[in-house]
XYZ file of C-alpha atoms in Angstrom:
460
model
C 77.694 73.671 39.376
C 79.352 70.779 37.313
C 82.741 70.742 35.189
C 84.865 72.516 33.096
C 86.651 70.611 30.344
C 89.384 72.929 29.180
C 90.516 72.838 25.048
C 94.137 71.329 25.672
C 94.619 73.060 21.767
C 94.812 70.622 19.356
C 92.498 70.878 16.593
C 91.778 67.326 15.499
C 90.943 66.442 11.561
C 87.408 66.336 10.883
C 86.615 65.559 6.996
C 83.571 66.781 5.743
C 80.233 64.859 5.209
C 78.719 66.438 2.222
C 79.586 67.773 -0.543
C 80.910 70.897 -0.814
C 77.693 72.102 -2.514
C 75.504 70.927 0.490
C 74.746 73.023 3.114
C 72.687 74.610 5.339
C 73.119 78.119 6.295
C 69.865 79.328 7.409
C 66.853 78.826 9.238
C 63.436 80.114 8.542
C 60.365 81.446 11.106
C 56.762 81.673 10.357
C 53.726 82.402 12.444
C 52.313 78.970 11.458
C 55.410 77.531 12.961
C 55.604 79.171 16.103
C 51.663 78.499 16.606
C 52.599 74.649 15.741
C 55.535 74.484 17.714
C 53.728 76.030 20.875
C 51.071 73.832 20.372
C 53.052 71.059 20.935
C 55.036 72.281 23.939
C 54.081 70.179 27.122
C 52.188 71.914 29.596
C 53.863 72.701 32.343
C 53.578 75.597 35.204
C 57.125 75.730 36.395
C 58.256 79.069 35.930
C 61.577 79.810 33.733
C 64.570 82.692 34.752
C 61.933 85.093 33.325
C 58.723 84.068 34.975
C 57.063 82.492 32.008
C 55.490 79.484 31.977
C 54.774 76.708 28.949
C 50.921 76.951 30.031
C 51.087 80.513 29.604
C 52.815 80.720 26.216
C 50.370 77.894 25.101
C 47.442 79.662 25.942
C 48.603 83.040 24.073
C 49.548 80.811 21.430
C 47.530 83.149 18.742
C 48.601 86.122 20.046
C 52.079 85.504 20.021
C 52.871 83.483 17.378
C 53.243 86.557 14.574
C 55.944 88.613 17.267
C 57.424 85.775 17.883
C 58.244 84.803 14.755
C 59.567 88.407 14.026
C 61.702 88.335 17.111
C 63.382 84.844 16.123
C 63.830 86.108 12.627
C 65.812 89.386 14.044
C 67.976 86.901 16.106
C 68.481 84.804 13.803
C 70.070 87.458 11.312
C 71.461 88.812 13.797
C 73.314 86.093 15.482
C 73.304 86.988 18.460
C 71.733 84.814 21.457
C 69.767 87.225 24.155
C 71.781 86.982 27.601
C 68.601 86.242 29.174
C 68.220 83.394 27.019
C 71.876 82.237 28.538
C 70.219 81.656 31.948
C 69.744 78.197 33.724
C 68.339 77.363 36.713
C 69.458 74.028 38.450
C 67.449 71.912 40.742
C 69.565 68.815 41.837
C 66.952 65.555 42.377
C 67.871 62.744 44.398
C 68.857 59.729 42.540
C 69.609 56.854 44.984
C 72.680 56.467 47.769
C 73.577 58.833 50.766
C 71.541 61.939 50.426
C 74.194 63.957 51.636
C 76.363 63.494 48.507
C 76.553 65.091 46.401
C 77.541 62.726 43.896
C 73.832 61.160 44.620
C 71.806 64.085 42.790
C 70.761 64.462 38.996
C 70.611 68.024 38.045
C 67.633 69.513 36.472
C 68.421 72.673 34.458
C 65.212 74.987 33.659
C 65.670 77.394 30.846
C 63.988 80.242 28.914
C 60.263 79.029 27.496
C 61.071 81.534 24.528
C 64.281 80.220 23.707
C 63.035 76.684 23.509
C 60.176 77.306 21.199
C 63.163 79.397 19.224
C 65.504 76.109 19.490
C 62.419 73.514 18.296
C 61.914 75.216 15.240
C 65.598 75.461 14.814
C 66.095 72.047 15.612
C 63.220 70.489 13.581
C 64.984 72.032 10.053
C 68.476 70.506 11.426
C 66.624 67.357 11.943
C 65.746 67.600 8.514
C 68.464 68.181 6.693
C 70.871 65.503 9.046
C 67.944 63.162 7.589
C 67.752 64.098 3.822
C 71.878 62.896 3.796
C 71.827 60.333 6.449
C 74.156 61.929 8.452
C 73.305 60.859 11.427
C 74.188 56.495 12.170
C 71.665 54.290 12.447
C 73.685 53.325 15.292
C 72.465 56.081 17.482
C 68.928 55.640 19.426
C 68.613 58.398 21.692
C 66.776 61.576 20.741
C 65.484 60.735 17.767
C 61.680 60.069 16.661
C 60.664 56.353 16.943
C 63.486 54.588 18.147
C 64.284 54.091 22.409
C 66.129 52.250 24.287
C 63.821 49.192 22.786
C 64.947 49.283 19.388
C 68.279 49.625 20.572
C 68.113 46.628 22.805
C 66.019 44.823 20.596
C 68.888 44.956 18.136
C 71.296 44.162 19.947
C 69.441 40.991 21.194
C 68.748 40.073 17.447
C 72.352 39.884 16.845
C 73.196 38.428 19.408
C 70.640 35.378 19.088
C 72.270 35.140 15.665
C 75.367 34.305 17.546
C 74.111 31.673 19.497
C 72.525 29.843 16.417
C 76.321 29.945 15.173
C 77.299 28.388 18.725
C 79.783 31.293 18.949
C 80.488 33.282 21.743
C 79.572 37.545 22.422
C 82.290 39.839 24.170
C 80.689 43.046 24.863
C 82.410 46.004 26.188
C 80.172 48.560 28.253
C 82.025 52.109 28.090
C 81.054 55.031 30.380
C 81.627 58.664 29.885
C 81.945 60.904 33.051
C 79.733 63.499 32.723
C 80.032 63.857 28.620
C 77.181 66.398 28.401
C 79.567 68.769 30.095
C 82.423 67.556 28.753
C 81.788 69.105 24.924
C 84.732 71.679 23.850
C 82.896 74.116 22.097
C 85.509 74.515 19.301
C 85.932 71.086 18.652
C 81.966 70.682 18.569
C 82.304 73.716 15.932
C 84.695 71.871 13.849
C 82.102 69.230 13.795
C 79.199 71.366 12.592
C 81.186 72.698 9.996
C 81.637 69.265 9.127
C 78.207 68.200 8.561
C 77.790 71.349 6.267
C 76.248 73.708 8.729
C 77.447 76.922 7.831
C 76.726 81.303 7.685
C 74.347 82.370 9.876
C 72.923 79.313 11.250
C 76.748 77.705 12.445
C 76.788 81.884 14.086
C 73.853 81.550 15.686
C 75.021 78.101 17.195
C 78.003 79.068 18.502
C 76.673 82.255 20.172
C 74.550 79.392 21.218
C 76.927 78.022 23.520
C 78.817 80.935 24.825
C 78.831 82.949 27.793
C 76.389 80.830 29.197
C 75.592 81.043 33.044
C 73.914 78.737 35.524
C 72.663 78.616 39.519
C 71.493 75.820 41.634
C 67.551 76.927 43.400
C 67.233 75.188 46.448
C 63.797 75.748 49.021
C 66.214 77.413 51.593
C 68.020 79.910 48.978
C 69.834 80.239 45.725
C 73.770 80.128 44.974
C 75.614 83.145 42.830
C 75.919 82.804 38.992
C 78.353 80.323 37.729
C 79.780 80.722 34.364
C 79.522 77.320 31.829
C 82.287 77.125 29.829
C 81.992 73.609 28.546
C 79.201 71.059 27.374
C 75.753 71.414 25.579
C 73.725 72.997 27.154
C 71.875 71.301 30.176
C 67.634 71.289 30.118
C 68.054 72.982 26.466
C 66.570 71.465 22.860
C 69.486 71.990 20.881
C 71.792 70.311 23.644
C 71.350 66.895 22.784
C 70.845 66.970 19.091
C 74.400 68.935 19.301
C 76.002 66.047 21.112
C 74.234 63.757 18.791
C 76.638 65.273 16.612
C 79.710 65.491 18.717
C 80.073 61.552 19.002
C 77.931 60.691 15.931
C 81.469 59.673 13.742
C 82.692 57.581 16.605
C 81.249 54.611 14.634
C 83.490 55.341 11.944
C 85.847 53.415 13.973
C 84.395 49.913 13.907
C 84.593 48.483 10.607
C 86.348 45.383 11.028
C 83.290 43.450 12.134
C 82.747 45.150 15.810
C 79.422 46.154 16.293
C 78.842 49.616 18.255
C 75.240 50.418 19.454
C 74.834 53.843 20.785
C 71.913 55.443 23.094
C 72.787 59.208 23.739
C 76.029 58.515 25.847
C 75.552 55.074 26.583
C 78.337 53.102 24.483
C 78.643 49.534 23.850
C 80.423 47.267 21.635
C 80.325 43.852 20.961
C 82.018 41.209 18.716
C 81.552 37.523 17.683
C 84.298 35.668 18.321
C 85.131 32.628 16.222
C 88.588 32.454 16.895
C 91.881 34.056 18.740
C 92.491 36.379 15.943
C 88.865 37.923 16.636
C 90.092 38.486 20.532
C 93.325 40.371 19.149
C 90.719 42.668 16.546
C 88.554 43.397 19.601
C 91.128 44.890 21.718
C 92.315 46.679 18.654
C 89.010 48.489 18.404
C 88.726 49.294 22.146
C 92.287 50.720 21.616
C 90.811 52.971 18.710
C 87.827 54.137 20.824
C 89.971 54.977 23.680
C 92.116 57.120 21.436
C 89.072 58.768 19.870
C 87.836 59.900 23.039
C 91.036 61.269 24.141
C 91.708 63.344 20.721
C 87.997 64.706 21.449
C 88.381 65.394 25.176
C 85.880 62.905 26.540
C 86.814 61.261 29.897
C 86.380 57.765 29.900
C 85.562 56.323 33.546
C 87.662 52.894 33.540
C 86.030 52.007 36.961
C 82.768 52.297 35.442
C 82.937 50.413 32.089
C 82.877 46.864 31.842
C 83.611 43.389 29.904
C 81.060 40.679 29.724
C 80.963 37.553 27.907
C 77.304 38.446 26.499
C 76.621 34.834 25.362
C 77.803 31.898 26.806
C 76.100 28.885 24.731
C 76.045 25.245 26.715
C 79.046 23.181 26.827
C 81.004 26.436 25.005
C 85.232 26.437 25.687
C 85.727 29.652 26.328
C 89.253 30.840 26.448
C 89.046 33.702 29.204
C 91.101 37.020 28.046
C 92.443 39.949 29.803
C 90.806 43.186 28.022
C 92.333 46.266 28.740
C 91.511 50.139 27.998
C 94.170 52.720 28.508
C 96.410 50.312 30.553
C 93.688 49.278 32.929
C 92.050 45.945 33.114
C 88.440 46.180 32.418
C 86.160 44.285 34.776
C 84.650 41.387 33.601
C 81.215 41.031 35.001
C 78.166 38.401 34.180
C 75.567 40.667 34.629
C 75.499 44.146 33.362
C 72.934 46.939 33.589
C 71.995 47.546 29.944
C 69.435 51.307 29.831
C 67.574 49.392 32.045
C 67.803 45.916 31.794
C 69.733 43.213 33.557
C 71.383 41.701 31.069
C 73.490 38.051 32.192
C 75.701 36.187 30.408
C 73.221 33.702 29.045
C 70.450 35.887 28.426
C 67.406 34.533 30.837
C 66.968 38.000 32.424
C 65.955 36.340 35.609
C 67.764 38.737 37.757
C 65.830 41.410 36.055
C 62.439 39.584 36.284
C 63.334 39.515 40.280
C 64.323 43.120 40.438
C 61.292 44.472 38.891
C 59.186 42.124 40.815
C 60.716 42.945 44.244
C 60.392 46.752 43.221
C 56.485 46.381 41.911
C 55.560 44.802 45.211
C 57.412 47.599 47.449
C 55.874 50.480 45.153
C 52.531 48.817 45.560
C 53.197 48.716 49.729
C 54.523 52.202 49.429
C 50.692 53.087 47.468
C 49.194 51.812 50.747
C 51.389 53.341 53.441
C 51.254 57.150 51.463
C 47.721 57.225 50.529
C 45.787 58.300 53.117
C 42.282 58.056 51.434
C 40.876 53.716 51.880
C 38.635 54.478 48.322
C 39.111 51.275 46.426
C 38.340 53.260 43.543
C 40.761 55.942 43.794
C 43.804 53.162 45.366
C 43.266 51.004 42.215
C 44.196 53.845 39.959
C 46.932 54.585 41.925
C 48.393 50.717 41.344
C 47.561 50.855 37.903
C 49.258 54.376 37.535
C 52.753 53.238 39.207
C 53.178 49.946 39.233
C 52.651 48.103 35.843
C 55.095 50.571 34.229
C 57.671 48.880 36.073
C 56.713 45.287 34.704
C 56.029 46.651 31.198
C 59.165 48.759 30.511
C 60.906 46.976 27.459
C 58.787 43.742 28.136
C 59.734 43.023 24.365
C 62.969 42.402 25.383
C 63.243 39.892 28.352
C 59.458 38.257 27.605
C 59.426 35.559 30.514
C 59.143 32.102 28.978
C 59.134 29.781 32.073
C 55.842 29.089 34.271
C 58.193 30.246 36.981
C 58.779 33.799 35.701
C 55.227 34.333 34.225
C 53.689 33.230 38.086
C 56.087 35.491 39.804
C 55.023 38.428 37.430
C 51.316 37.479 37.876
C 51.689 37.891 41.833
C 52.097 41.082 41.761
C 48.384 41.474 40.893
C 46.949 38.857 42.345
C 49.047 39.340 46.127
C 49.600 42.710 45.941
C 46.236 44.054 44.691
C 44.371 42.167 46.530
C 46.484 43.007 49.944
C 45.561 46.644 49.098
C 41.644 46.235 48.857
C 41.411 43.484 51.710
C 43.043 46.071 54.244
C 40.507 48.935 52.814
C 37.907 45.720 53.305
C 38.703 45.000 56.844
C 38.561 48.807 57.425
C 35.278 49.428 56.413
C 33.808 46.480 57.725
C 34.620 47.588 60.965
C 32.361 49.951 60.278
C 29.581 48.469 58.086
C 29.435 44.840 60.083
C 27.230 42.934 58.222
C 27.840 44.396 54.952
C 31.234 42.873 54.603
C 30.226 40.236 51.728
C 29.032 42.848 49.853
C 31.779 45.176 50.303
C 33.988 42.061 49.398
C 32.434 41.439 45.995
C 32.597 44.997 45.259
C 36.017 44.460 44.645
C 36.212 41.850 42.261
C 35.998 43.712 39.340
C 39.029 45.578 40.058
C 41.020 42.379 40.669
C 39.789 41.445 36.782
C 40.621 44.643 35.057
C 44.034 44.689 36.258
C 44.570 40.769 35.401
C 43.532 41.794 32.142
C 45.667 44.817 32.350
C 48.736 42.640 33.170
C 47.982 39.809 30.210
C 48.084 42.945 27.786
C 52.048 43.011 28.981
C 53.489 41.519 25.665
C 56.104 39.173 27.277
């Protein structure tokens, strides 16, 4: 049902961000909004607590959109969050590992369709106004319209390609919260919002938001009693990460004395280019300063999970190896690090991650052959091109192979695997058609040359 981080009572110092004539204190709800904001739900049949639907509000789009915007309005002023609207459903998903863990499952929360189209619109003017000051880092890459874990990767590389042209040396630090969606004190996150200037009925609103909030796990077999949440954003919600957006959005406050912090949701790193002992002595300093932020703001840092790498190791660099500690335990020091995604080594060739996705892109495009039980070369081609180039394309920007070597073993995915697929569905209808075979055989050919081109549209 997930964790409960209790306020220990201290009420840390947050200085405001704006002026004290900034502020936003309400939200507003139109018809044309809630028609807009509908219309842009994804479609989806899963049912919510209530037995709605996102198809079914999307088709009554019209119809609702004037009630609906006189309901949020009487919310709104109220301030007071319906208790069906406090309801979650949680489906835990297999991730990877033992199956019988627990530990080994992702939750998926469902909540209210009605309160989500109440929390976009709510959202979208928050997003607004964070904007119009620039309150929000440009740090920070997750959640936020046009940036992913590309850009943040893709700046992270650029600096540290600066570093090699300076024939200096990278030491990144990889931290890792445990479970720091549901680790948010709700007062503390109010002190926050207060903060950033949201005030009257909209900070109200938000922190009726949070409270009394109640979850279940749905499984095929049965469902488990009501648990009360009494930490964290809320799970499967629209406001929930935008409000822990906010919760560690000042963290980069910290790092002014040339660290670098890059931030996607959760996912923390910091790096620094060291030119000389003194830099080694400023970078434990700021790990010291992070560690002590998280404490003061109640989120656990996992020291078995975060990490030390030497991100860039230049040729014939002397590099002075250095204990680097967080909260009195040694960090591991690693020379290849998962990175949202990426395999990131020392020296930056990415060939373990070429070799990953490779191996994985051949075994999905088995799996395609085993599952499928139809032999249509039409219908197993859009199958492959469905599941398996995503794996080869995600970020490609960032680790572009630039040996013959890497580009060939990316290439044989196509031209092995593809093929495999369509000369078994070959041999199993010539069986059938005898002498029809050659014909059958350049039938497929055109497949084989829209996914080559498919693949050389990869921009590595």
């Amino acid at each position: 049902m997930g964790i409960a981080t209790h306020n220990n009572g201290n009420t840390p110092r947050f200085e405001r961000r704006v002026g004290d004539d900034i502020s936003m204190n309400n939200v507003t709800f139109s018809s044309y909004l809630v028609f807009k904001t509908l219309s842009k739900c994804k479609t989806s049949r899963s049912l919510d607590p209530d037995g709605f639907s996102t198809s079914f509000a999307k088709k009554l789009k019209s119809t609702l959109a004037y009630p609906l915007a006189v309901l949020f309005t009487h919310i709104f002023e109220s301030g007071t969050i319906p208790d069906a609207w406090r309801v979650a459903q949680i489906t835990p998903v297999h991730k990877e590992g033992v199956s019988s863990s627990v530990e080994n499952y992702r939750p998926v929360s469902l909540t209210s369709v009605m309160c989500k189209v109440f929390e976009r619109i709510v959202k979208e003017q928050m997003l607004g106004y964070l904007c119009e000051h620039g309150l929000i880092t440009r740090h920070q890459h997750g959640f936020l319209s046009h940036l992913s874990t590309t850009t943040e990767l893709l700046e992270t590389l650029n600096d540290w390609t600066l570093a090699l042209r300076n024939k200096h040396v990278v030491d990144a630090i990889y931290f890792d919260f445990s479970k720091a969606f549901d680790s948010v004190v709700h007062s503390k996150l109010q002190i926050k919002l207060q903060g950033y200037g949201f005030g009257g009925k909209l900070h109200c609103s938000l922190s009726d938001f949070l409270r009394n909030r109640v979850q279940r796990v749905v499984l095929p077999e049965g469902v488990s009693s009501y648990g009360f949440v009494t930490s964290g954003v809320p799970q499967g919600s629209v406001l929930g990460p935008l409000l822990f957006l906010l919760y560690i959005n000042d963290v980069v406050d910290l790092f002014t004395d040339g660290s670098c912090i890059k931030l996607y949701a959760d996912d923390v790193k910091l790096y620094f280019e060291i030119e000389n002992d003194s830099c080694v002595v400023t970078l434990q300093q700021s790990i010291d300063k992070f560690a002590k932020w998280a404490q003061t703001w109640q989120l656990s840092l996992s020291s078995r999970k975060c990490c030390h790498i030497y991100a860039l190791v230049y040729m014939h660099a002397k590099i002075q190896l250095t204990i680097i500690s967080m909260m009195l335990v040694v960090l591991n020091t690693v020379d290849i690090v998962r990175d949202l995604g990426i395999s990131t080594d020392n020296k930056l060739t990415f060939v373990e991650h070429i070799n990953l996705i490779v191996a994985k892109a051949h075994r999905r495009a088995n799996q395609i052959l085993r599952c499928f039980l139809s032999r249509d070369n039409e219908i197993l081609f859009k199958a492959f091109i469905t599941y398996v180039p995503p794996i080869l394309e995600y970020s490609s920007v960032v680790w572009s192979p630039h040996t013959v070597g890497m580009i060939n073993s990316m290439e044989s995915v196509g031209s092995v695997s593809l093929k495999e697929i369509f000369q078994r569905v070959a041999d199993a209808r010539c069986l059938r058609l005898g002498s029809q075979s050659e014909k059958l055989s350049e039938s497929l050919t055109p497949y084989l040359f829209i996914f080559g081109v498919a693949l050389s549209n990869i921009k590595y």
